[in-house]
Tab-separated table of C-alpha atoms in Angstrom:
chain	number	residue	atom	x	y	z
L	1	UNK	CA	15.782	0.844	-1.820
L	2	UNK	CA	14.333	3.155	-4.430
L	3	UNK	CA	10.665	3.817	-4.884
L	4	UNK	CA	8.074	6.220	-6.103
L	5	UNK	CA	7.310	9.035	-3.743
L	6	UNK	CA	4.648	11.676	-3.624
L	7	UNK	CA	6.049	15.023	-2.495
L	8	UNK	CA	3.976	17.324	-0.329
L	9	UNK	CA	4.969	20.926	0.237
L	10	UNK	CA	3.756	22.727	3.335
L	11	UNK	CA	4.207	26.358	2.379
L	12	UNK	CA	3.859	28.014	5.774
L	13	UNK	CA	6.815	26.058	7.197
L	14	UNK	CA	8.644	25.284	3.924
L	15	UNK	CA	8.703	21.650	5.027
L	16	UNK	CA	8.782	18.872	2.459
L	17	UNK	CA	7.262	15.535	3.438
L	18	UNK	CA	7.696	12.355	1.422
L	19	UNK	CA	5.150	9.596	1.246
L	20	UNK	CA	5.061	6.381	-0.763
L	21	UNK	CA	2.197	5.392	-3.037
L	22	UNK	CA	0.663	3.153	-0.387
L	23	UNK	CA	0.358	5.999	2.072
L	24	UNK	CA	-1.211	8.148	-0.638
L	25	UNK	CA	-3.781	5.420	-1.396
L	26	UNK	CA	-4.624	5.169	2.308
L	27	UNK	CA	-5.163	8.925	2.472
L	28	UNK	CA	-7.373	8.793	-0.633
L	29	UNK	CA	-9.560	6.003	0.775
L	30	UNK	CA	-13.019	6.930	1.974
L	31	UNK	CA	-13.340	4.390	4.807
L	32	UNK	CA	-16.429	2.838	3.263
L	33	UNK	CA	-17.648	-0.523	4.489
L	34	UNK	CA	-15.966	-3.249	2.424
L	35	UNK	CA	-13.471	-0.854	0.825
L	36	UNK	CA	-9.949	-2.244	0.579
L	37	UNK	CA	-7.382	-0.036	2.329
L	38	UNK	CA	-3.759	-1.115	1.752
L	39	UNK	CA	-1.318	-1.804	4.570
L	40	UNK	CA	1.866	0.300	4.448
L	41	UNK	CA	5.332	0.165	5.957
L	42	UNK	CA	6.983	3.062	7.805
L	43	UNK	CA	8.263	4.504	4.499
L	44	UNK	CA	4.785	4.642	2.978
L	45	UNK	CA	5.390	1.665	0.677
L	46	UNK	CA	3.101	-1.365	0.471
L	47	UNK	CA	3.618	-4.325	2.793
L	48	UNK	CA	4.466	-7.402	0.672
L	49	UNK	CA	1.267	-9.180	1.750
L	50	UNK	CA	-2.092	-7.459	1.520
L	51	UNK	CA	-5.331	-8.889	2.898
L	52	UNK	CA	-8.901	-7.740	2.543
L	53	UNK	CA	-10.715	-7.532	5.847
L	54	UNK	CA	-14.082	-7.806	4.132
L	55	UNK	CA	-13.387	-10.821	1.872
L	56	UNK	CA	-10.609	-12.600	3.786
L	57	UNK	CA	-8.518	-12.999	0.632
L	58	UNK	CA	-4.757	-12.329	0.829
L	59	UNK	CA	-2.248	-11.740	-1.958
L	60	UNK	CA	1.311	-10.588	-2.589
L	61	UNK	CA	2.133	-7.217	-4.130
L	62	UNK	CA	5.057	-5.283	-5.500
L	63	UNK	CA	6.026	-3.187	-2.467
L	64	UNK	CA	6.642	-0.062	-4.556
L	65	UNK	CA	3.705	-0.079	-6.985
L	66	UNK	CA	1.173	-2.138	-5.030
L	67	UNK	CA	0.432	-4.233	-8.121
L	68	UNK	CA	-0.753	-7.740	-7.314
L	69	UNK	CA	1.724	-10.520	-8.106
L	70	UNK	CA	-0.027	-13.139	-10.263
L	71	UNK	CA	-1.005	-16.502	-8.728
L	72	UNK	CA	-0.551	-15.388	-5.108
L	73	UNK	CA	-4.194	-14.734	-4.129
L	74	UNK	CA	-5.498	-17.138	-1.482
L	75	UNK	CA	-9.063	-17.484	-0.182
L	76	UNK	CA	-10.092	-17.384	3.467
L	77	UNK	CA	-9.121	-20.476	5.456
L	78	UNK	CA	-6.106	-21.254	3.257
L	79	UNK	CA	-2.589	-20.491	4.470
L	80	UNK	CA	-1.460	-17.386	2.538
L	81	UNK	CA	1.570	-17.522	0.252
L	82	UNK	CA	4.774	-16.289	1.899
L	83	UNK	CA	5.418	-12.965	0.197
L	84	UNK	CA	9.039	-11.859	-0.152
L	85	UNK	CA	10.360	-8.382	-0.639
């Protein structure tokens, strides 16, 4: 599977680490109360289903870009849509 990756260079060890956009968004989050922080897979890409802990809403996303897929958002108490990859 192909995706967008952020490349980090660690100059003192000449190591290159790769991280998907989801992992970058998690690192950029400020851990504020109510702030949405995306859930990522082991490759740093977005999990197909994202849920907000503060609102209880869930929705499906493009696993590479994190963009919400239209008409998949469900409110709390409603069974979330089954998100595919």
